[in-house]
Coordinates of C-alpha atoms in Angstrom, one line a residue:
M1 CA 0.0 0.0 0.0
R2 CA 2.9 2.4 0.8
R3 CA 4.4 1.8 -2.6
T4 CA 1.2 2.6 -4.3
N5 CA 0.7 5.8 -2.3
T6 CA 4.2 7.0 -3.1
R7 CA 3.7 6.6 -6.8
T8 CA 0.5 8.5 -6.6
L9 CA 2.1 11.4 -4.7
C10 CA 5.0 11.5 -7.2
A11 CA 2.5 11.7 -10.1
V12 CA 0.7 14.5 -8.3
G13 CA 3.9 16.3 -7.7
V14 CA 5.0 16.0 -11.4
S15 CA 1.6 17.3 -12.4
L16 CA 1.9 20.3 -10.1
A17 CA 5.4 21.1 -11.3
A18 CA 4.3 21.0 -14.9
L19 CA 1.3 23.2 -14.0
M20 CA 3.6 25.7 -12.3
G21 CA 6.0 25.7 -15.2
A22 CA 3.1 26.4 -17.6
S23 CA 1.8 29.2 -15.4
A24 CA 5.3 30.8 -15.3
A25 CA 5.5 30.7 -19.1
A26 CA 2.1 32.2 -19.4
A27 CA 3.0 35.0 -16.9
Q28 CA 6.0 36.0 -19.0
A29 CA 3.9 36.3 -22.2
A30 CA 1.0 38.0 -20.5
P31 CA 0.8 41.3 -18.6
A32 CA 1.8 41.0 -14.9
S33 CA -1.0 40.0 -12.7
A34 CA -1.6 40.5 -8.9
P35 CA 1.3 39.1 -6.9
V36 CA 0.9 35.8 -5.1
T37 CA 1.7 35.8 -1.4
Q38 CA 4.2 33.2 0.0
D39 CA 1.7 31.6 2.3
A40 CA -0.7 31.1 -0.6
A41 CA 2.1 29.5 -2.7
Q42 CA 2.9 27.1 0.1
D43 CA -0.7 26.1 0.5
A44 CA -1.0 25.4 -3.2
T45 CA 2.0 23.0 -3.1
V46 CA 0.8 21.0 0.0
V47 CA -0.8 17.7 -1.0
D48 CA -2.6 15.5 1.5
E49 CA -1.8 11.8 1.6
I50 CA -4.0 9.8 -0.8
V51 CA -4.9 6.3 0.5
V52 CA -6.6 3.9 -1.9
T53 CA -8.3 0.9 -0.4
G54 CA -10.8 -1.8 -1.4
F55 CA -11.3 -3.3 -4.8
R56 CA -9.4 -0.6 -6.7
S57 CA -6.4 -1.0 -4.4
S58 CA -6.3 -4.8 -4.9
L59 CA -6.3 -4.3 -8.7
Q60 CA -3.5 -1.8 -8.5
Q61 CA -1.4 -4.0 -6.4
A62 CA -1.9 -6.9 -8.7
L63 CA -0.9 -4.8 -11.7
N64 CA 2.2 -3.7 -9.8
I65 CA 3.2 -7.3 -9.2
K66 CA 2.7 -8.1 -12.9
R67 CA 4.9 -5.1 -13.9
R68 CA 7.7 -6.1 -11.5
E69 CA 8.0 -9.7 -12.6
A70 CA 10.2 -10.6 -15.5
G71 CA 8.0 -13.7 -16.4
A72 CA 4.3 -14.2 -17.0
V73 CA 2.7 -13.8 -13.5
D74 CA -0.9 -13.0 -12.7
A75 CA -2.0 -12.2 -9.1
I76 CA -5.2 -11.8 -7.1
L77 CA -5.2 -10.0 -3.8
A78 CA -7.8 -9.6 -1.1
E79 CA -9.8 -6.5 -1.1
D80 CA -9.6 -6.2 2.7
M81 CA -8.8 -8.3 5.7
A82 CA -10.5 -11.7 5.3
D83 CA -12.3 -10.4 2.2
F84 CA -11.3 -12.4 -0.9
P85 CA -13.3 -11.8 -4.1
D86 CA -14.7 -15.4 -4.2
Q87 CA -15.8 -17.9 -1.7
N88 CA -13.6 -20.6 -3.2
L89 CA -9.9 -20.4 -4.1
A90 CA -10.3 -22.3 -7.4
E91 CA -13.2 -20.0 -8.5
A92 CA -11.0 -17.0 -7.7
I93 CA -8.1 -18.4 -9.7
Q94 CA -10.3 -19.0 -12.7
R95 CA -10.6 -15.2 -13.1
L96 CA -7.1 -15.3 -14.5
P97 CA -6.5 -15.8 -18.2
G98 CA -5.6 -19.4 -19.2
V99 CA -7.0 -21.0 -16.0
T100 CA -10.0 -23.3 -16.0
I101 CA -11.4 -25.3 -13.1
D102 CA -13.1 -28.6 -12.4
R103 CA -16.3 -28.6 -10.3
V104 CA -17.6 -31.2 -7.9
N105 CA -21.0 -30.8 -6.4
G106 CA -21.2 -27.2 -7.7
Q107 CA -17.9 -25.9 -6.3
G108 CA -14.4 -25.6 -7.8
T109 CA -11.9 -28.2 -6.7
T110 CA -8.9 -28.4 -9.1
I111 CA -7.4 -26.2 -11.8
S112 CA -5.8 -26.6 -15.1
V113 CA -3.5 -24.0 -16.7
R114 CA -3.1 -23.6 -20.5
G115 CA -4.9 -26.8 -21.3
L116 CA -2.7 -29.1 -19.1
G117 CA -4.4 -31.2 -16.5
S118 CA -4.4 -30.5 -12.8
D119 CA -1.6 -33.0 -12.2
F120 CA 0.8 -30.7 -14.0
T121 CA 0.2 -27.7 -11.7
R122 CA 2.5 -27.1 -8.7
T123 CA 1.1 -25.4 -5.6
R124 CA 3.0 -23.7 -2.8
I125 CA 1.6 -22.4 0.5
N126 CA 3.7 -19.6 2.1
G127 CA 6.6 -20.6 -0.1
L128 CA 6.4 -24.3 0.8
E129 CA 5.3 -26.9 -1.7
A130 CA 2.1 -28.6 -0.6
Q131 CA -0.2 -31.4 -1.6
A132 CA -3.8 -31.2 -0.4
A133 CA -5.9 -34.3 -1.0
S134 CA -9.6 -34.9 -0.1
G135 CA -11.5 -38.2 0.2
G136 CA -12.6 -38.2 -3.4
N137 CA -9.4 -36.7 -4.9
R138 CA -6.3 -38.7 -4.3
N139 CA -4.1 -38.0 -7.3
R140 CA -1.3 -35.5 -7.7
S141 CA -3.6 -32.6 -8.2
F142 CA -4.1 -30.0 -5.5
D143 CA -7.7 -29.8 -4.1
F144 CA -8.4 -26.1 -3.5
S145 CA -11.8 -26.9 -1.8
M146 CA -9.9 -27.9 1.3
F147 CA -9.4 -24.2 2.3
A148 CA -11.6 -21.3 2.9
S149 CA -10.7 -18.2 0.7
E150 CA -10.9 -15.9 3.8
L151 CA -7.7 -17.5 5.1
F152 CA -5.6 -16.2 2.3
N153 CA -4.4 -12.8 1.3
S154 CA -2.9 -13.3 -2.1
I155 CA -2.7 -15.8 -5.0
K156 CA 0.0 -15.7 -7.7
V157 CA 0.1 -17.9 -10.8
R158 CA 3.5 -18.2 -12.4
K159 CA 3.1 -19.5 -16.0
T160 CA 6.8 -19.3 -16.9
Q161 CA 9.8 -20.7 -15.2
S162 CA 12.3 -18.7 -13.2
A163 CA 15.8 -19.4 -11.7
E164 CA 14.5 -18.5 -8.2
I165 CA 12.0 -21.4 -8.4
E166 CA 14.0 -24.6 -7.5
E167 CA 11.5 -26.9 -9.2
G168 CA 9.4 -26.2 -12.3
S169 CA 6.0 -27.2 -13.5
L170 CA 4.7 -28.0 -17.0
G171 CA 1.4 -26.2 -16.2
A172 CA 2.0 -23.4 -13.7
T173 CA 3.3 -22.7 -10.2
V174 CA 0.6 -21.4 -7.8
D175 CA 1.7 -19.4 -4.8
L176 CA -0.8 -19.1 -1.9
Q177 CA -0.1 -16.7 1.0
T178 CA -2.1 -16.5 4.2
G179 CA -2.7 -13.2 6.0
R180 CA 0.2 -11.6 7.9
P181 CA -0.1 -8.9 10.5
L182 CA 2.1 -6.2 8.8
D183 CA 0.1 -6.6 5.5
F184 CA -2.7 -4.5 7.0
G185 CA -2.4 -0.7 7.6
G186 CA -2.2 0.8 11.0
S187 CA -0.5 -0.2 14.2
G188 CA -2.3 -1.7 17.2
L189 CA -5.2 -4.0 16.9
N190 CA -7.0 -4.8 13.6
S191 CA -10.0 -7.0 13.3
A192 CA -12.5 -8.2 10.8
L193 CA -15.6 -10.3 11.1
S194 CA -17.8 -11.8 8.3
V195 CA -21.1 -13.5 8.9
Q196 CA -23.1 -14.9 6.0
S197 CA -25.8 -17.5 5.5
S198 CA -27.5 -19.1 2.5
Y199 CA -30.7 -21.0 2.0
N200 CA -31.1 -23.9 -0.4
D201 CA -34.8 -24.3 -1.4
L202 CA -34.1 -27.9 -2.6
S203 CA -32.6 -29.1 0.6
E204 CA -34.6 -26.6 2.7
K205 CA -31.6 -25.9 4.8
T206 CA -29.9 -22.7 5.9
V207 CA -26.1 -23.0 6.2
P208 CA -23.7 -20.6 7.8
R209 CA -20.4 -19.1 6.6
L210 CA -18.3 -17.4 9.2
A211 CA -14.8 -15.8 9.2
G212 CA -12.9 -13.7 11.7
L213 CA -9.4 -12.2 11.8
L214 CA -7.5 -10.5 14.6
S215 CA -4.0 -9.0 14.2
W216 CA -1.7 -6.8 16.2
S217 CA 1.4 -4.8 15.5
N218 CA 3.6 -2.4 17.5
E219 CA 3.8 1.3 16.9
D220 CA 6.9 1.0 14.8
R221 CA 5.3 -1.7 12.7
T222 CA 8.3 -4.0 13.1
F223 CA 6.6 -6.9 14.8
G224 CA 3.1 -8.3 14.7
A225 CA 0.9 -11.3 15.4
L226 CA -2.2 -12.6 13.6
I227 CA -4.8 -15.3 14.0
S228 CA -7.7 -16.1 11.7
V229 CA -10.6 -18.6 11.7
A230 CA -13.1 -19.6 9.0
Y231 CA -16.0 -22.0 9.1
S232 CA -18.6 -22.9 6.4
E233 CA -21.1 -25.5 5.5
R234 CA -22.8 -26.6 2.3
S235 CA -25.7 -28.8 1.5
P236 CA -26.2 -29.1 -2.2
I237 CA -28.8 -31.3 -3.8
L238 CA -28.2 -32.9 -7.2
G239 CA -31.2 -34.5 -8.9
S240 CA -30.8 -35.9 -12.4
F241 CA -31.8 -38.5 -14.9
N242 CA -29.1 -40.2 -16.9
T243 CA -29.0 -43.0 -19.4
T244 CA -25.4 -44.3 -18.8
R245 CA -24.7 -44.2 -22.6
W246 CA -26.8 -45.5 -25.4
Q247 CA -26.6 -48.8 -27.3
K248 CA -28.5 -50.7 -29.9
G249 CA -29.0 -54.2 -31.3
D250 CA -28.0 -55.7 -34.6
P251 CA -30.8 -57.1 -36.8
S252 CA -28.2 -59.0 -38.8
N253 CA -27.2 -61.1 -35.8
V254 CA -29.5 -64.1 -36.4
N255 CA -29.5 -67.7 -35.2
A256 CA -29.7 -70.7 -37.5
A257 CA -33.4 -70.2 -38.0
G258 CA -32.8 -66.6 -39.1
N259 CA -34.3 -65.1 -35.9
P260 CA -32.4 -62.1 -34.4
Y261 CA -34.4 -62.0 -31.2
G262 CA -32.4 -62.8 -28.0
R263 CA -28.9 -62.5 -29.6
G264 CA -26.2 -60.0 -28.7
Q265 CA -27.8 -56.8 -27.5
N266 CA -31.2 -57.5 -29.2
F267 CA -34.5 -57.6 -27.4
G268 CA -36.1 -60.9 -26.7
G269 CA -39.2 -60.0 -28.7
C270 CA -41.5 -57.3 -30.0
I271 CA -45.2 -57.8 -29.8
P272 CA -46.3 -54.9 -32.1
C273 CA -43.7 -55.8 -34.8
T274 CA -45.7 -57.6 -37.5
T275 CA -43.2 -57.1 -40.4
T276 CA -39.5 -57.6 -40.8
A277 CA -39.0 -53.9 -41.5
Q278 CA -40.6 -53.0 -38.1
R279 CA -38.5 -55.6 -36.3
D280 CA -35.3 -54.4 -37.9
A281 CA -36.2 -50.8 -37.1
V282 CA -36.7 -51.6 -33.4
L283 CA -33.5 -53.6 -33.1
N284 CA -31.5 -51.0 -35.0
A285 CA -32.6 -48.1 -32.8
Y286 CA -30.6 -46.9 -29.9
Y287 CA -32.0 -47.4 -26.4
P288 CA -30.7 -46.2 -23.0
R289 CA -28.3 -48.6 -21.4
I290 CA -29.2 -47.9 -17.7
P291 CA -32.1 -45.4 -17.5
R292 CA -32.3 -44.2 -13.9
Y293 CA -33.2 -41.3 -11.7
T294 CA -30.5 -40.2 -9.3
L295 CA -30.5 -38.0 -6.2
G296 CA -27.3 -36.8 -4.6
N297 CA -27.6 -35.3 -1.1
T298 CA -24.2 -33.8 0.1
Q299 CA -23.3 -32.4 3.4
E300 CA -20.0 -30.5 3.8
D301 CA -18.4 -28.6 6.6
R302 CA -15.0 -26.9 6.5
L303 CA -13.0 -25.4 9.3
G304 CA -9.7 -23.6 8.9
M305 CA -7.2 -21.6 11.1
T306 CA -4.1 -19.7 10.5
G307 CA -1.5 -18.0 12.7
A308 CA 1.5 -15.8 11.9
L309 CA 4.3 -14.0 13.7
Q310 CA 6.1 -11.4 11.6
W311 CA 9.3 -9.5 12.4
R312 CA 10.5 -6.8 10.1
P313 CA 13.3 -4.6 11.7
S314 CA 14.1 -3.0 8.4
D315 CA 13.2 -3.1 4.8
R316 CA 16.2 -5.4 4.2
T317 CA 15.3 -8.1 6.8
E318 CA 12.1 -10.0 7.5
A319 CA 11.2 -13.2 9.3
V320 CA 7.8 -14.8 9.3
L321 CA 6.5 -17.9 11.1
D322 CA 3.2 -19.2 9.6
V323 CA 1.0 -22.1 10.7
L324 CA -2.0 -23.4 8.9
W325 CA -4.6 -26.1 9.7
S326 CA -7.7 -27.0 7.8
R327 CA -10.4 -29.7 8.1
F328 CA -12.8 -30.7 5.4
N329 CA -15.5 -33.3 5.9
S330 CA -18.2 -34.5 3.4
E331 CA -21.0 -37.0 3.5
L332 CA -22.8 -38.1 0.3
E333 CA -26.0 -40.1 0.1
S334 CA -27.1 -41.1 -3.4
P335 CA -30.4 -43.1 -3.7
N336 CA -31.5 -44.0 -7.2
I337 CA -34.0 -46.2 -9.1
E338 CA -32.9 -47.8 -12.3
A339 CA -33.6 -50.5 -14.9
W340 CA -30.7 -52.9 -15.3
S341 CA -32.1 -55.2 -17.9
F342 CA -30.9 -53.1 -20.9
S343 CA -27.2 -53.3 -19.8
R344 CA -27.0 -57.0 -19.1
A345 CA -27.5 -60.2 -21.0
N346 CA -31.1 -60.0 -19.6
V347 CA -31.9 -57.7 -22.5
N348 CA -32.3 -60.9 -24.5
S349 CA -35.4 -61.6 -22.3
V350 CA -36.9 -58.2 -22.5
V351 CA -40.1 -58.0 -24.6
V352 CA -41.1 -54.8 -26.3
R353 CA -44.9 -54.2 -25.8
D354 CA -45.1 -50.8 -27.4
Y355 CA -42.7 -48.3 -28.9
A356 CA -42.0 -45.1 -30.8
I357 CA -38.9 -44.3 -32.8
D358 CA -37.5 -40.8 -33.4
A359 CA -36.4 -41.1 -37.0
D360 CA -34.1 -38.0 -36.8
K361 CA -32.0 -39.4 -33.9
N362 CA -32.7 -43.1 -34.5
I363 CA -33.6 -43.7 -30.8
L364 CA -36.5 -45.3 -29.0
S365 CA -38.2 -42.2 -27.8
Y366 CA -41.0 -44.2 -26.1
G367 CA -41.2 -47.8 -25.0
V368 CA -43.2 -50.2 -22.8
F369 CA -41.3 -53.3 -21.8
D370 CA -42.0 -56.6 -20.0
N371 CA -39.8 -59.0 -18.1
M372 CA -37.6 -56.2 -16.7
L373 CA -35.1 -56.2 -13.9
V374 CA -35.6 -53.0 -11.8
R375 CA -33.4 -52.0 -9.0
A376 CA -33.7 -49.4 -6.1
E377 CA -30.3 -48.7 -4.4
N378 CA -28.7 -46.3 -2.0
G379 CA -25.1 -45.5 -1.1
F380 CA -23.5 -43.6 1.7
T381 CA -19.9 -42.3 1.7
R382 CA -18.1 -40.2 4.3
N383 CA -14.8 -38.5 3.6
E384 CA -12.5 -36.8 6.1
S385 CA -9.5 -34.6 5.2
N386 CA -7.0 -32.7 7.3
F387 CA -4.1 -30.5 6.3
Y388 CA -1.3 -29.2 8.6
Q389 CA 1.6 -26.9 7.8
A390 CA 4.2 -24.9 9.7
S391 CA 6.8 -22.8 7.9
L392 CA 9.5 -20.3 8.7
N393 CA 10.6 -17.8 6.0
V394 CA 13.6 -15.5 6.5
R395 CA 14.6 -12.9 3.9
H396 CA 17.7 -10.6 4.0
D397 CA 19.0 -8.3 1.3
F398 CA 22.8 -8.2 1.7
S399 CA 23.0 -5.6 -1.1
D400 CA 21.0 -4.4 -4.0
R401 CA 22.2 -7.4 -6.1
L402 CA 22.6 -10.1 -3.5
H403 CA 19.6 -11.5 -1.7
G404 CA 19.1 -14.5 0.6
N405 CA 16.0 -16.5 1.5
L406 CA 15.7 -19.3 4.1
K407 CA 12.7 -21.6 4.0
V408 CA 12.2 -24.3 6.7
G409 CA 8.9 -26.1 7.2
A410 CA 6.8 -29.2 7.0
N411 CA 3.3 -30.1 6.0
R412 CA 1.0 -33.1 6.2
S413 CA -2.1 -34.0 4.2
E414 CA -4.5 -36.7 5.3
A415 CA -7.5 -38.1 3.3
R416 CA -9.7 -40.8 4.9
T417 CA -12.8 -42.6 3.8
P418 CA -13.9 -44.3 7.0
L419 CA -17.3 -45.3 5.6
N420 CA -18.4 -46.4 2.2
V421 CA -21.5 -48.6 2.0
A422 CA -24.1 -49.4 -0.6
Y423 CA -27.1 -51.7 -0.7
A424 CA -29.8 -52.5 -3.3
F425 CA -33.2 -54.1 -3.7
E426 CA -33.9 -55.8 -7.0
A427 CA -37.2 -57.0 -8.6
A428 CA -37.1 -59.4 -11.6
G429 CA -39.8 -60.0 -14.1
V430 CA -41.4 -56.5 -13.8
N431 CA -44.0 -55.9 -16.6
G432 CA -45.1 -52.5 -17.9
Y433 CA -41.8 -50.6 -17.4
T434 CA -42.2 -47.4 -19.4
F435 CA -40.0 -44.5 -20.5
D436 CA -41.0 -41.6 -22.7
F437 CA -38.8 -39.0 -24.3
R438 CA -41.3 -37.7 -26.8
E439 CA -42.3 -34.4 -25.1
D440 CA -38.9 -33.5 -23.7
D441 CA -35.7 -35.5 -24.4
R442 CA -34.1 -33.9 -21.3
R443 CA -36.9 -34.8 -18.9
R444 CA -37.9 -38.3 -19.4
A445 CA -41.2 -39.6 -18.0
S446 CA -40.7 -43.0 -16.5
T447 CA -43.1 -45.4 -14.7
T448 CA -42.7 -48.9 -13.3
A449 CA -44.8 -51.4 -11.5
L450 CA -42.1 -51.5 -8.8
T451 CA -43.9 -48.9 -6.7
S452 CA -46.8 -51.3 -6.2
L453 CA -44.6 -54.0 -4.8
R454 CA -43.7 -54.4 -1.1
V455 CA -40.0 -53.8 -0.4
S456 CA -40.0 -56.8 1.9
A457 CA -40.9 -59.0 -1.1
L458 CA -37.9 -57.9 -3.1
P459 CA -34.6 -59.8 -3.1
W460 CA -32.1 -57.9 -1.1
S461 CA -28.4 -57.8 -1.7
M462 CA -25.5 -56.0 -0.1
R463 CA -23.1 -55.0 -2.9
R464 CA -20.4 -53.3 -0.7
A465 CA -20.1 -53.5 3.0
A466 CA -18.5 -50.8 5.2
T467 CA -14.9 -50.6 4.2
P468 CA -12.0 -50.0 6.6
A469 CA -10.6 -46.5 6.7
A470 CA -8.6 -45.8 3.6
I471 CA -5.9 -43.2 4.4
L472 CA -3.8 -41.2 2.1
T473 CA -1.0 -39.2 3.7
T474 CA 1.5 -36.9 2.0
R475 CA 4.4 -35.1 3.7
S476 CA 6.8 -32.4 2.6
A477 CA 9.7 -30.9 4.7
P478 CA 12.2 -28.9 2.7
A479 CA 14.9 -26.7 4.1
H480 CA 17.1 -24.6 1.8
W481 CA 18.9 -21.3 1.5
P482 CA 18.7 -20.0 -2.1
T483 CA 20.7 -17.0 -2.9
T484 CA 20.5 -14.6 -5.9
G485 CA 23.9 -13.3 -6.9
P486 CA 25.0 -10.5 -9.1
T487 CA 23.3 -10.3 -12.5
L488 CA 24.9 -9.1 -15.7

């Protein structure tokens, strides 16, 4: 902020100097006017300090970072204490050019830069390389949904390599920095509190989003301490219909008697088909592989804390101790009802009672089927993730051309799936199963006689029992002293 204000004051001073020069030239060419007193001249040259804050300040600081860097670097900075422009780090980063994100349950999780997958992006937190994994994401990519955006003060995306970065990345290097006490103006105590809530009319739940920050610095602004906490919940509901791909039969696949029914992916029969042309049209049309209605009910809660001690005795020396902890838990329940007969060899026993074919798409847009296998199933998964990090960063400028940086720290990422269970009820030989795409191919109407059966009368099978806790742990503990020597 000081650097920005200084540049603003310089620009004002240059403008005033140019204005005074122009006034003097005009005074020489024109007749003499009334003399200006010395006090009035001093008042005209005094400029009050201009302080720019908020959104415009964050944009100006991001532009200054981009100007100072020799490579391709984009940055996003918080508008104020605990006030990042988006509620998710991945969604904030996607504002930058060349960055896209992947979403899970409606929120951004991983990023890709310049078309490369998330596995090729390297992420550092407070200068320390980190790997954040959640229960559903256990590859090399960094899961940004682990952290609340209010815990961070700046994000930098380095798209080109530099000698000061000890390890490169094919995609990009993302630098995340948590809040530090001397980053905020004014000595003494500084605090910020954010309280939000949102209502989901599908889940009929109101969920909170809370964030708080407290920092202190001495009068000389050479030492300070900071602590911040963020907590949020989400309860998205995902309801959908899917076909799990489309497939079709082959009327040319016939037995020794020349009958194609019951072979390969062909139906077992077609009651309204009275001609060979009708039979071949039905067998040659695409039909949904597993038509089903799916409901996903997700419950998420995230808690994060940061702490920092910062010592800056001069502009040449700085030491910062940062600690970060985050916890992210999610529970997913996914009940659905589906027809499995089309995806198995049981399709050879399915009889078409009635049908309609969309000639433009060559699909069965309507059908009534007998001898179906219908399933109602439910699944429940719980994921637990934790991230810990402590790092010490020391910087000293020995001269204008020789700089030293010391980084010492360690982090740990844990991802557990303590519970993963699914069960299903199946009913075989169901008659009158119907799907209808004729009015809206995106909203299929489906009916089945399964609703008239008692659940106790259905065969019951447990597909997967509760699994032992699956744990993924990553650690990182570098310690190095990189120096930048004279440049030619």
